Structure formats: structure tokens, C-alpha cells
Amino acid sequence: MKIKKETYNEMIEHCRNCLPYEACGILAGKANLASIIYKIKNVEISSISYFMEPTEQLKAMKDIRNKGMEMMAIFHSHPYGSAYPSHKDIELVFYDVCYLIVAFEPEFEVRCFKIENRNINEEKLIIK
């Protein structure tokens, strides 16, 4: 997965601004490069789980389609824990996109996964 540096930095900033709660959103782009971020409210207001606000999510998906782009990734943060999908994260997989997790503690890390039929495969994250 490739992501523009500016978009990556904006995603990290959004996740930091939502602490101590999980942040979430969508990354979109063209030609296998994510260049647009949609910051979506976590309606669970929780530090251990997220659920995107449905109206905001639908609006983002319509905007992506109207711009002729594609949804490339769904991201969320783990304020306390590693950047690895939780059981609930795996249950929330509905789209064939990358899933990015931004972790803050015990250490800062960002990892990217493809999750299909409960199989988790880490993907290389390239920041351009």
C-alpha cells in the first residue's frame, strides 16, 4: 500500500487528536496511491473499539465515487496496544481494502494488513 506523505501525516495527526479514544477513517486515491483522507467520527467513543458514524461513512464513499477515486484503506488507532488487528477488528472487515492500524502505546507504530476470511496478511506500507 502506498500513501502520500501529507496524507499519512494527516492520518497520524487525526489519530493523535482523538486520544485517548480510537480514531477512524477512510483513505482514498488513484493508481494505487492513497492521497485523500476522510476523518470519520468514532460513535463508540472508546479507547478499545471503533465504529464509523454511518452517515459520515456513506458521505465519504459517495465523494470517493464522485471524484472517480477508489477506497484504498480503512484506518483506525489503538491508543493502548499493538498495531495488530483485534478480534473485533477482524469481525468489522467488510471491504476488500487495506486496514491500517496506528498504535501509540506501548510504542508508536503503523502497520497495514489485508484481512480476508479471518486470514491476516501484513502488507508493506510505503510513504511517498
mmCIF file of N, CA and C in Angstrom:
data_model
loop_
_atom_site.group_PDB
_atom_site.id
_atom_site.type_symbol
_atom_site.label_atom_id
_atom_site.label_comp_id
_atom_site.label_asym_id
_atom_site.label_seq_id
_atom_site.Cartn_x
_atom_site.Cartn_y
_atom_site.Cartn_z
ATOM 1 N N MET A 1 0.851 -1.179 0.000
ATOM 2 C CA MET A 1 0.000 0.000 0.000
ATOM 3 C C MET A 1 0.889 1.231 0.000
ATOM 4 N N LYS A 2 0.568 2.169 -0.888
ATOM 5 C CA LYS A 2 1.301 3.426 -0.961
ATOM 6 C C LYS A 2 0.399 4.560 -0.489
ATOM 7 N N ILE A 3 0.991 5.459 0.274
ATOM 8 C CA ILE A 3 0.242 6.600 0.797
ATOM 9 C C ILE A 3 1.112 7.861 0.690
ATOM 10 N N LYS A 4 0.494 8.940 0.240
ATOM 11 C CA LYS A 4 1.228 10.216 0.171
ATOM 12 C C LYS A 4 1.650 10.632 1.570
ATOM 13 N N LYS A 5 2.848 11.201 1.658
ATOM 14 C CA LYS A 5 3.393 11.617 2.959
ATOM 15 C C LYS A 5 2.453 12.584 3.675
ATOM 16 N N GLU A 6 1.888 13.543 2.943
ATOM 17 C CA GLU A 6 0.982 14.517 3.560
ATOM 18 C C GLU A 6 -0.267 13.830 4.122
ATOM 19 N N THR A 7 -0.774 12.867 3.383
ATOM 20 C CA THR A 7 -1.966 12.125 3.824
ATOM 21 C C THR A 7 -1.635 11.274 5.045
ATOM 22 N N TYR A 8 -0.480 10.631 5.015
ATOM 23 C CA TYR A 8 -0.009 9.837 6.153
ATOM 24 C C TYR A 8 0.099 10.717 7.400
ATOM 25 N N ASN A 9 0.748 11.873 7.256
ATOM 26 C CA ASN A 9 0.913 12.779 8.400
ATOM 27 C C ASN A 9 -0.432 13.259 8.937
ATOM 28 N N GLU A 10 -1.378 13.521 8.042
ATOM 29 C CA GLU A 10 -2.710 13.959 8.468
ATOM 30 C C GLU A 10 -3.439 12.851 9.226
ATOM 31 N N MET A 11 -3.253 11.601 8.782
ATOM 32 C CA MET A 11 -3.854 10.455 9.469
ATOM 33 C C MET A 11 -3.291 10.330 10.887
ATOM 34 N N ILE A 12 -1.963 10.446 11.024
ATOM 35 C CA ILE A 12 -1.325 10.347 12.338
ATOM 36 C C ILE A 12 -1.820 11.474 13.246
ATOM 37 N N GLU A 13 -1.887 12.680 12.706
ATOM 38 C CA GLU A 13 -2.356 13.832 13.486
ATOM 39 C C GLU A 13 -3.802 13.627 13.950
ATOM 40 N N HIS A 14 -4.653 13.122 13.062
ATOM 41 C CA HIS A 14 -6.049 12.858 13.423
ATOM 42 C C HIS A 14 -6.115 11.831 14.564
ATOM 43 N N CYS A 15 -5.343 10.767 14.443
ATOM 44 C CA CYS A 15 -5.340 9.731 15.483
ATOM 45 C C CYS A 15 -4.837 10.300 16.808
ATOM 46 N N ARG A 16 -3.806 11.134 16.761
ATOM 47 C CA ARG A 16 -3.267 11.758 17.970
ATOM 48 C C ARG A 16 -4.306 12.685 18.612
ATOM 49 N N ASN A 17 -5.011 13.439 17.769
ATOM 50 C CA ASN A 17 -6.013 14.384 18.278
ATOM 51 C C ASN A 17 -7.206 13.697 18.937
ATOM 52 N N CYS A 18 -7.436 12.433 18.610
ATOM 53 C CA CYS A 18 -8.568 11.695 19.186
ATOM 54 C C CYS A 18 -8.221 10.979 20.485
ATOM 55 N N LEU A 19 -6.924 10.939 20.832
ATOM 56 C CA LEU A 19 -6.536 10.271 22.074
ATOM 57 C C LEU A 19 -7.284 10.856 23.256
ATOM 58 N N PRO A 20 -7.713 10.078 24.229
ATOM 59 C CA PRO A 20 -7.369 8.681 24.467
ATOM 60 C C PRO A 20 -8.301 7.683 23.770
ATOM 61 N N TYR A 21 -9.099 8.157 22.830
ATOM 62 C CA TYR A 21 -10.046 7.282 22.139
ATOM 63 C C TYR A 21 -9.507 6.842 20.795
ATOM 64 N N GLU A 22 -10.083 5.761 20.265
ATOM 65 C CA GLU A 22 -9.716 5.301 18.931
ATOM 66 C C GLU A 22 -10.253 6.275 17.896
ATOM 67 N N ALA A 23 -9.431 6.541 16.911
ATOM 68 C CA ALA A 23 -9.831 7.345 15.753
ATOM 69 C C ALA A 23 -10.112 6.382 14.605
ATOM 70 N N CYS A 24 -10.829 6.866 13.586
ATOM 71 C CA CYS A 24 -11.077 6.018 12.427
ATOM 72 C C CYS A 24 -11.335 6.870 11.198
ATOM 73 N N GLY A 25 -11.228 6.234 10.045
ATOM 74 C CA GLY A 25 -11.474 6.944 8.806
ATOM 75 C C GLY A 25 -11.148 6.096 7.597
ATOM 76 N N ILE A 26 -11.189 6.747 6.451
ATOM 77 C CA ILE A 26 -11.004 6.090 5.158
ATOM 78 C C ILE A 26 -9.915 6.823 4.383
ATOM 79 N N LEU A 27 -9.107 6.063 3.653
ATOM 80 C CA LEU A 27 -8.133 6.627 2.734
ATOM 81 C C LEU A 27 -8.552 6.268 1.318
ATOM 82 N N ALA A 28 -8.450 7.237 0.417
ATOM 83 C CA ALA A 28 -8.838 7.011 -0.975
ATOM 84 C C ALA A 28 -7.764 7.552 -1.899
ATOM 85 N N GLY A 29 -7.813 7.114 -3.145
ATOM 86 C CA GLY A 29 -6.851 7.606 -4.113
ATOM 87 C C GLY A 29 -7.047 6.974 -5.478
ATOM 88 N N LYS A 30 -6.012 7.117 -6.288
ATOM 89 C CA LYS A 30 -5.989 6.569 -7.650
ATOM 90 C C LYS A 30 -4.625 5.956 -7.896
ATOM 91 N N ALA A 31 -4.568 5.047 -8.849
ATOM 92 C CA ALA A 31 -3.299 4.450 -9.279
ATOM 93 C C ALA A 31 -2.497 3.896 -8.098
ATOM 94 N N ASN A 32 -3.180 3.233 -7.188
ATOM 95 C CA ASN A 32 -2.538 2.595 -6.033
ATOM 96 C C ASN A 32 -1.784 3.550 -5.119
ATOM 97 N N LEU A 33 -2.231 4.816 -5.072
ATOM 98 C CA LEU A 33 -1.629 5.794 -4.159
ATOM 99 C C LEU A 33 -2.738 6.509 -3.391
ATOM 100 N N ALA A 34 -2.795 6.286 -2.078
ATOM 101 C CA ALA A 34 -3.784 6.962 -1.237
ATOM 102 C C ALA A 34 -3.361 8.417 -1.061
ATOM 103 N N SER A 35 -4.279 9.323 -1.407
ATOM 104 C CA SER A 35 -3.939 10.746 -1.360
ATOM 105 C C SER A 35 -5.002 11.606 -0.680
ATOM 106 N N ILE A 36 -6.115 10.990 -0.294
ATOM 107 C CA ILE A 36 -7.202 11.725 0.367
ATOM 108 C C ILE A 36 -7.592 10.987 1.640
ATOM 109 N N ILE A 37 -7.807 11.747 2.696
ATOM 110 C CA ILE A 37 -8.235 11.170 3.973
ATOM 111 C C ILE A 37 -9.633 11.672 4.314
ATOM 112 N N TYR A 38 -10.438 10.768 4.807
ATOM 113 C CA TYR A 38 -11.761 11.100 5.330
ATOM 114 C C TYR A 38 -11.740 10.734 6.808
ATOM 115 N N LYS A 39 -11.759 11.750 7.655
ATOM 116 C CA LYS A 39 -11.758 11.543 9.102
ATOM 117 C C LYS A 39 -13.204 11.346 9.533
ATOM 118 N N ILE A 40 -13.489 10.188 10.064
ATOM 119 C CA ILE A 40 -14.875 9.845 10.400
ATOM 120 C C ILE A 40 -14.991 9.635 11.908
ATOM 121 N N LYS A 41 -16.067 10.153 12.460
ATOM 122 C CA LYS A 41 -16.295 10.072 13.906
ATOM 123 C C LYS A 41 -16.451 8.622 14.355
ATOM 124 N N ASN A 42 -15.801 8.302 15.467
ATOM 125 C CA ASN A 42 -15.980 7.010 16.118
ATOM 126 C C ASN A 42 -17.178 7.135 17.061
ATOM 127 N N VAL A 43 -18.301 6.555 16.690
ATOM 128 C CA VAL A 43 -19.517 6.695 17.507
ATOM 129 C C VAL A 43 -19.424 5.928 18.823
ATOM 130 N N GLU A 44 -18.465 5.038 18.948
ATOM 131 C CA GLU A 44 -18.323 4.285 20.193
ATOM 132 C C GLU A 44 -17.613 5.104 21.278
ATOM 133 N N ILE A 45 -16.891 6.147 20.884
ATOM 134 C CA ILE A 45 -16.143 6.977 21.837
ATOM 135 C C ILE A 45 -15.481 6.067 22.880
ATOM 136 N N SER A 46 -14.560 5.243 22.375
ATOM 137 C CA SER A 46 -13.936 4.211 23.186
ATOM 138 C C SER A 46 -12.433 4.159 22.905
ATOM 139 N N SER A 47 -11.669 3.725 23.884
ATOM 140 C CA SER A 47 -10.235 3.553 23.674
ATOM 141 C C SER A 47 -9.891 2.122 23.272
ATOM 142 N N ILE A 48 -10.924 1.256 23.153
ATOM 143 C CA ILE A 48 -10.661 -0.146 22.787
ATOM 144 C C ILE A 48 -11.458 -0.626 21.574
ATOM 145 N N SER A 49 -12.288 0.238 20.994
ATOM 146 C CA SER A 49 -13.024 -0.182 19.803
ATOM 147 C C SER A 49 -13.515 1.040 19.029
ATOM 148 N N TYR A 50 -13.925 0.773 17.784
ATOM 149 C CA TYR A 50 -14.445 1.862 16.965
ATOM 150 C C TYR A 50 -15.598 1.365 16.104
ATOM 151 N N PHE A 51 -16.433 2.311 15.726
ATOM 152 C CA PHE A 51 -17.475 2.062 14.736
ATOM 153 C C PHE A 51 -17.716 3.398 14.044
ATOM 154 N N MET A 52 -17.521 3.417 12.736
ATOM 155 C CA MET A 52 -17.655 4.674 11.995
ATOM 156 C C MET A 52 -19.087 5.170 11.994
ATOM 157 N N GLU A 53 -19.235 6.478 12.141
ATOM 158 C CA GLU A 53 -20.552 7.104 12.081
ATOM 159 C C GLU A 53 -21.094 6.838 10.675
ATOM 160 N N PRO A 54 -22.237 6.129 10.570
ATOM 161 C CA PRO A 54 -22.731 5.666 9.270
ATOM 162 C C PRO A 54 -22.981 6.761 8.228
ATOM 163 N N THR A 55 -23.555 7.890 8.628
ATOM 164 C CA THR A 55 -23.838 8.958 7.665
ATOM 165 C C THR A 55 -22.549 9.546 7.111
ATOM 166 N N GLU A 56 -21.562 9.765 7.985
ATOM 167 C CA GLU A 56 -20.265 10.286 7.536
ATOM 168 C C GLU A 56 -19.572 9.282 6.609
ATOM 169 N N GLN A 57 -19.668 8.002 6.940
ATOM 170 C CA GLN A 57 -19.045 6.971 6.116
ATOM 171 C C GLN A 57 -19.684 6.944 4.729
ATOM 172 N N LEU A 58 -21.000 6.984 4.669
ATOM 173 C CA LEU A 58 -21.707 6.980 3.386
ATOM 174 C C LEU A 58 -21.355 8.221 2.570
ATOM 175 N N LYS A 59 -21.305 9.371 3.221
ATOM 176 C CA LYS A 59 -20.944 10.616 2.535
ATOM 177 C C LYS A 59 -19.538 10.512 1.937
ATOM 178 N N ALA A 60 -18.595 9.951 2.700
ATOM 179 C CA ALA A 60 -17.224 9.775 2.214
ATOM 180 C C ALA A 60 -17.201 8.849 1.007
ATOM 181 N N MET A 61 -17.935 7.760 1.071
ATOM 182 C CA MET A 61 -17.938 6.792 -0.022
ATOM 183 C C MET A 61 -18.564 7.385 -1.292
ATOM 184 N N LYS A 62 -19.583 8.206 -1.136
ATOM 185 C CA LYS A 62 -20.182 8.883 -2.295
ATOM 186 C C LYS A 62 -19.189 9.880 -2.887
ATOM 187 N N ASP A 63 -18.471 10.607 -2.030
ATOM 188 C CA ASP A 63 -17.492 11.583 -2.501
ATOM 189 C C ASP A 63 -16.361 10.887 -3.260
ATOM 190 N N ILE A 64 -15.922 9.756 -2.746
ATOM 191 C CA ILE A 64 -14.872 8.977 -3.407
ATOM 192 C C ILE A 64 -15.342 8.581 -4.810
ATOM 193 N N ARG A 65 -16.551 8.072 -4.907
ATOM 194 C CA ARG A 65 -17.107 7.664 -6.202
ATOM 195 C C ARG A 65 -17.241 8.861 -7.138
ATOM 196 N N ASN A 66 -17.769 9.990 -6.630
ATOM 197 C CA ASN A 66 -17.959 11.190 -7.455
ATOM 198 C C ASN A 66 -16.640 11.751 -7.974
ATOM 199 N N LYS A 67 -15.556 11.547 -7.237
ATOM 200 C CA LYS A 67 -14.245 12.043 -7.660
ATOM 201 C C LYS A 67 -13.514 11.042 -8.561
ATOM 202 N N GLY A 68 -14.157 9.899 -8.829
ATOM 203 C CA GLY A 68 -13.529 8.883 -9.669
ATOM 204 C C GLY A 68 -12.345 8.209 -9.005
ATOM 205 N N MET A 69 -12.381 8.164 -7.694
ATOM 206 C CA MET A 69 -11.300 7.538 -6.935
ATOM 207 C C MET A 69 -11.776 6.189 -6.403
ATOM 208 N N GLU A 70 -10.907 5.524 -5.693
ATOM 209 C CA GLU A 70 -11.281 4.267 -5.065
ATOM 210 C C GLU A 70 -10.917 4.285 -3.588
ATOM 211 N N MET A 71 -11.729 3.600 -2.795
ATOM 212 C CA MET A 71 -11.401 3.442 -1.384
ATOM 213 C C MET A 71 -10.231 2.469 -1.322
ATOM 214 N N MET A 72 -9.155 2.896 -0.697
ATOM 215 C CA MET A 72 -7.959 2.069 -0.648
ATOM 216 C C MET A 72 -7.707 1.454 0.725
ATOM 217 N N ALA A 73 -8.164 2.157 1.772
ATOM 218 C CA ALA A 73 -7.891 1.649 3.118
ATOM 219 C C ALA A 73 -8.881 2.214 4.121
ATOM 220 N N ILE A 74 -9.057 1.438 5.170
ATOM 221 C CA ILE A 74 -9.751 1.897 6.365
ATOM 222 C C ILE A 74 -8.691 1.933 7.456
ATOM 223 N N PHE A 75 -8.659 3.034 8.193
ATOM 224 C CA PHE A 75 -7.664 3.130 9.260
ATOM 225 C C PHE A 75 -8.359 3.356 10.590
ATOM 226 N N HIS A 76 -7.684 2.938 11.637
ATOM 227 C CA HIS A 76 -8.110 3.282 12.989
ATOM 228 C C HIS A 76 -6.888 3.203 13.899
ATOM 229 N N SER A 77 -7.045 3.693 15.103
ATOM 230 C CA SER A 77 -5.917 3.712 16.033
ATOM 231 C C SER A 77 -6.155 2.775 17.203
ATOM 232 N N HIS A 78 -5.061 2.378 17.791
ATOM 233 C CA HIS A 78 -5.052 1.628 19.052
ATOM 234 C C HIS A 78 -4.283 2.492 20.052
ATOM 235 N N PRO A 79 -4.984 3.280 20.859
ATOM 236 C CA PRO A 79 -4.282 4.133 21.824
ATOM 237 C C PRO A 79 -3.410 3.342 22.798
ATOM 238 N N TYR A 80 -3.885 2.157 23.181
ATOM 239 C CA TYR A 80 -3.165 1.332 24.154
ATOM 240 C C TYR A 80 -3.125 -0.094 23.628
ATOM 241 N N GLY A 81 -2.072 -0.442 22.981
ATOM 242 C CA GLY A 81 -1.945 -1.791 22.431
ATOM 243 C C GLY A 81 -1.184 -1.757 21.130
ATOM 244 N N SER A 82 -0.856 -2.922 20.649
ATOM 245 C CA SER A 82 -0.030 -3.012 19.445
ATOM 246 C C SER A 82 -0.841 -2.721 18.185
ATOM 247 N N ALA A 83 -0.129 -2.488 17.111
ATOM 248 C CA ALA A 83 -0.753 -2.225 15.814
ATOM 249 C C ALA A 83 -1.022 -3.555 15.115
ATOM 250 N N TYR A 84 -1.889 -4.341 15.735
ATOM 251 C CA TYR A 84 -2.277 -5.643 15.174
ATOM 252 C C TYR A 84 -3.784 -5.782 15.336
ATOM 253 N N PRO A 85 -4.468 -6.332 14.335
ATOM 254 C CA PRO A 85 -5.941 -6.407 14.406
ATOM 255 C C PRO A 85 -6.443 -7.209 15.607
ATOM 256 N N SER A 86 -7.399 -6.619 16.311
ATOM 257 C CA SER A 86 -8.051 -7.316 17.413
ATOM 258 C C SER A 86 -9.129 -8.232 16.837
ATOM 259 N N HIS A 87 -9.697 -9.057 17.706
ATOM 260 C CA HIS A 87 -10.792 -9.944 17.277
ATOM 261 C C HIS A 87 -11.931 -9.113 16.678
ATOM 262 N N LYS A 88 -12.280 -8.002 17.343
ATOM 263 C CA LYS A 88 -13.364 -7.147 16.844
ATOM 264 C C LYS A 88 -12.989 -6.492 15.519
ATOM 265 N N ASP A 89 -11.717 -6.079 15.371
ATOM 266 C CA ASP A 89 -11.271 -5.506 14.103
ATOM 267 C C ASP A 89 -11.517 -6.494 12.959
ATOM 268 N N ILE A 90 -11.210 -7.738 13.200
ATOM 269 C CA ILE A 90 -11.398 -8.781 12.186
ATOM 270 C C ILE A 90 -12.883 -8.958 11.869
ATOM 271 N N GLU A 91 -13.733 -8.875 12.896
ATOM 272 C CA GLU A 91 -15.183 -9.002 12.705
ATOM 273 C C GLU A 91 -15.748 -7.851 11.871
ATOM 274 N N LEU A 92 -15.100 -6.673 11.920
ATOM 275 C CA LEU A 92 -15.604 -5.491 11.213
ATOM 276 C C LEU A 92 -15.147 -5.404 9.757
ATOM 277 N N VAL A 93 -14.421 -6.404 9.278
ATOM 278 C CA VAL A 93 -13.935 -6.372 7.896
ATOM 279 C C VAL A 93 -15.093 -6.651 6.938
ATOM 280 N N PHE A 94 -15.415 -5.634 6.107
ATOM 281 C CA PHE A 94 -16.474 -5.774 5.114
ATOM 282 C C PHE A 94 -15.976 -5.480 3.703
ATOM 283 N N TYR A 95 -14.826 -4.839 3.586
ATOM 284 C CA TYR A 95 -14.350 -4.381 2.285
ATOM 285 C C TYR A 95 -13.005 -5.013 1.944
ATOM 286 N N ASP A 96 -12.770 -5.184 0.662
ATOM 287 C CA ASP A 96 -11.505 -5.720 0.176
ATOM 288 C C ASP A 96 -10.532 -4.559 -0.018
ATOM 289 N N VAL A 97 -10.088 -4.010 1.098
ATOM 290 C CA VAL A 97 -9.137 -2.895 1.111
ATOM 291 C C VAL A 97 -8.081 -3.208 2.168
ATOM 292 N N CYS A 98 -7.088 -2.353 2.251
ATOM 293 C CA CYS A 98 -6.103 -2.484 3.325
ATOM 294 C C CYS A 98 -6.686 -1.921 4.613
ATOM 295 N N TYR A 99 -6.217 -2.441 5.716
ATOM 296 C CA TYR A 99 -6.619 -1.967 7.039
ATOM 297 C C TYR A 99 -5.360 -1.500 7.759
ATOM 298 N N LEU A 100 -5.308 -0.197 8.038
ATOM 299 C CA LEU A 100 -4.159 0.391 8.714
ATOM 300 C C LEU A 100 -4.479 0.593 10.189
ATOM 301 N N ILE A 101 -3.509 0.269 11.026
ATOM 302 C CA ILE A 101 -3.665 0.474 12.466
ATOM 303 C C ILE A 101 -2.509 1.335 12.956
ATOM 304 N N VAL A 102 -2.865 2.413 13.643
ATOM 305 C CA VAL A 102 -1.892 3.331 14.223
ATOM 306 C C VAL A 102 -1.886 3.086 15.728
ATOM 307 N N ALA A 103 -0.766 2.614 16.255
ATOM 308 C CA ALA A 103 -0.654 2.343 17.697
ATOM 309 C C ALA A 103 0.209 3.408 18.355
ATOM 310 N N PHE A 104 -0.124 3.723 19.595
ATOM 311 C CA PHE A 104 0.628 4.746 20.331
ATOM 312 C C PHE A 104 1.383 4.180 21.526
ATOM 313 N N GLU A 105 0.774 3.293 22.287
ATOM 314 C CA GLU A 105 1.442 2.703 23.441
ATOM 315 C C GLU A 105 1.200 1.202 23.433
ATOM 316 N N PRO A 106 2.194 0.397 23.712
ATOM 317 C CA PRO A 106 3.447 0.740 24.378
ATOM 318 C C PRO A 106 4.472 1.443 23.484
ATOM 319 N N GLU A 107 4.313 1.377 22.154
ATOM 320 C CA GLU A 107 5.206 2.117 21.276
ATOM 321 C C GLU A 107 4.444 2.572 20.042
ATOM 322 N N PHE A 108 4.928 3.660 19.429
ATOM 323 C CA PHE A 108 4.291 4.164 18.220
ATOM 324 C C PHE A 108 4.656 3.264 17.045
ATOM 325 N N GLU A 109 3.644 2.833 16.310
ATOM 326 C CA GLU A 109 3.879 2.076 15.085
ATOM 327 C C GLU A 109 2.630 2.141 14.207
ATOM 328 N N VAL A 110 2.846 2.010 12.908
ATOM 329 C CA VAL A 110 1.759 1.981 11.944
ATOM 330 C C VAL A 110 1.971 0.748 11.081
ATOM 331 N N ARG A 111 0.934 -0.098 11.022
ATOM 332 C CA ARG A 111 1.042 -1.327 10.224
ATOM 333 C C ARG A 111 -0.182 -1.452 9.319
ATOM 334 N N CYS A 112 0.010 -2.179 8.243
ATOM 335 C CA CYS A 112 -1.009 -2.326 7.211
ATOM 336 C C CYS A 112 -1.297 -3.810 6.997
ATOM 337 N N PHE A 113 -2.591 -4.142 6.890
ATOM 338 C CA PHE A 113 -2.993 -5.538 6.736
ATOM 339 C C PHE A 113 -4.066 -5.695 5.665
ATOM 340 N N LYS A 114 -4.060 -6.854 5.028
ATOM 341 C CA LYS A 114 -5.184 -7.311 4.219
ATOM 342 C C LYS A 114 -5.800 -8.434 5.043
ATOM 343 N N ILE A 115 -7.115 -8.365 5.226
ATOM 344 C CA ILE A 115 -7.802 -9.368 6.040
ATOM 345 C C ILE A 115 -8.908 -9.965 5.188
ATOM 346 N N GLU A 116 -8.834 -11.273 4.972
ATOM 347 C CA GLU A 116 -9.820 -11.963 4.148
ATOM 348 C C GLU A 116 -10.130 -13.318 4.768
ATOM 349 N N ASN A 117 -11.407 -13.563 4.996
ATOM 350 C CA ASN A 117 -11.835 -14.821 5.625
ATOM 351 C C ASN A 117 -11.073 -15.101 6.921
ATOM 352 N N ARG A 118 -10.907 -14.063 7.719
ATOM 353 C CA ARG A 118 -10.225 -14.127 9.011
ATOM 354 C C ARG A 118 -8.724 -14.380 8.899
ATOM 355 N N ASN A 119 -8.204 -14.410 7.688
ATOM 356 C CA ASN A 119 -6.762 -14.547 7.483
ATOM 357 C C ASN A 119 -6.142 -13.158 7.445
ATOM 358 N N ILE A 120 -5.116 -12.964 8.242
ATOM 359 C CA ILE A 120 -4.462 -11.665 8.368
ATOM 360 C C ILE A 120 -3.102 -11.729 7.686
ATOM 361 N N ASN A 121 -2.914 -10.859 6.699
ATOM 362 C CA ASN A 121 -1.636 -10.788 5.997
ATOM 363 C C ASN A 121 -1.119 -9.358 6.060
ATOM 364 N N GLU A 122 0.082 -9.206 6.593
ATOM 365 C CA GLU A 122 0.655 -7.865 6.663
ATOM 366 C C GLU A 122 1.140 -7.441 5.288
ATOM 367 N N GLU A 123 0.854 -6.194 4.955
ATOM 368 C CA GLU A 123 1.264 -5.597 3.680
ATOM 369 C C GLU A 123 2.319 -4.541 3.964
ATOM 370 N N LYS A 124 3.191 -4.320 3.002
ATOM 371 C CA LYS A 124 4.197 -3.275 3.131
ATOM 372 C C LYS A 124 3.522 -1.927 2.974
ATOM 373 N N LEU A 125 3.861 -0.985 3.849
ATOM 374 C CA LEU A 125 3.326 0.375 3.788
ATOM 375 C C LEU A 125 4.435 1.285 3.276
ATOM 376 N N ILE A 126 4.185 1.906 2.135
ATOM 377 C CA ILE A 126 5.165 2.791 1.511
ATOM 378 C C ILE A 126 4.641 4.222 1.590
ATOM 379 N N ILE A 127 5.433 5.098 2.181
ATOM 380 C CA ILE A 127 5.053 6.506 2.306
ATOM 381 C C ILE A 127 5.843 7.280 1.255
ATOM 382 N N LYS A 128 5.089 7.954 0.342
ATOM 383 C CA LYS A 128 5.744 8.658 -0.782
ATOM 384 C C LYS A 128 5.641 10.155 -0.617
#
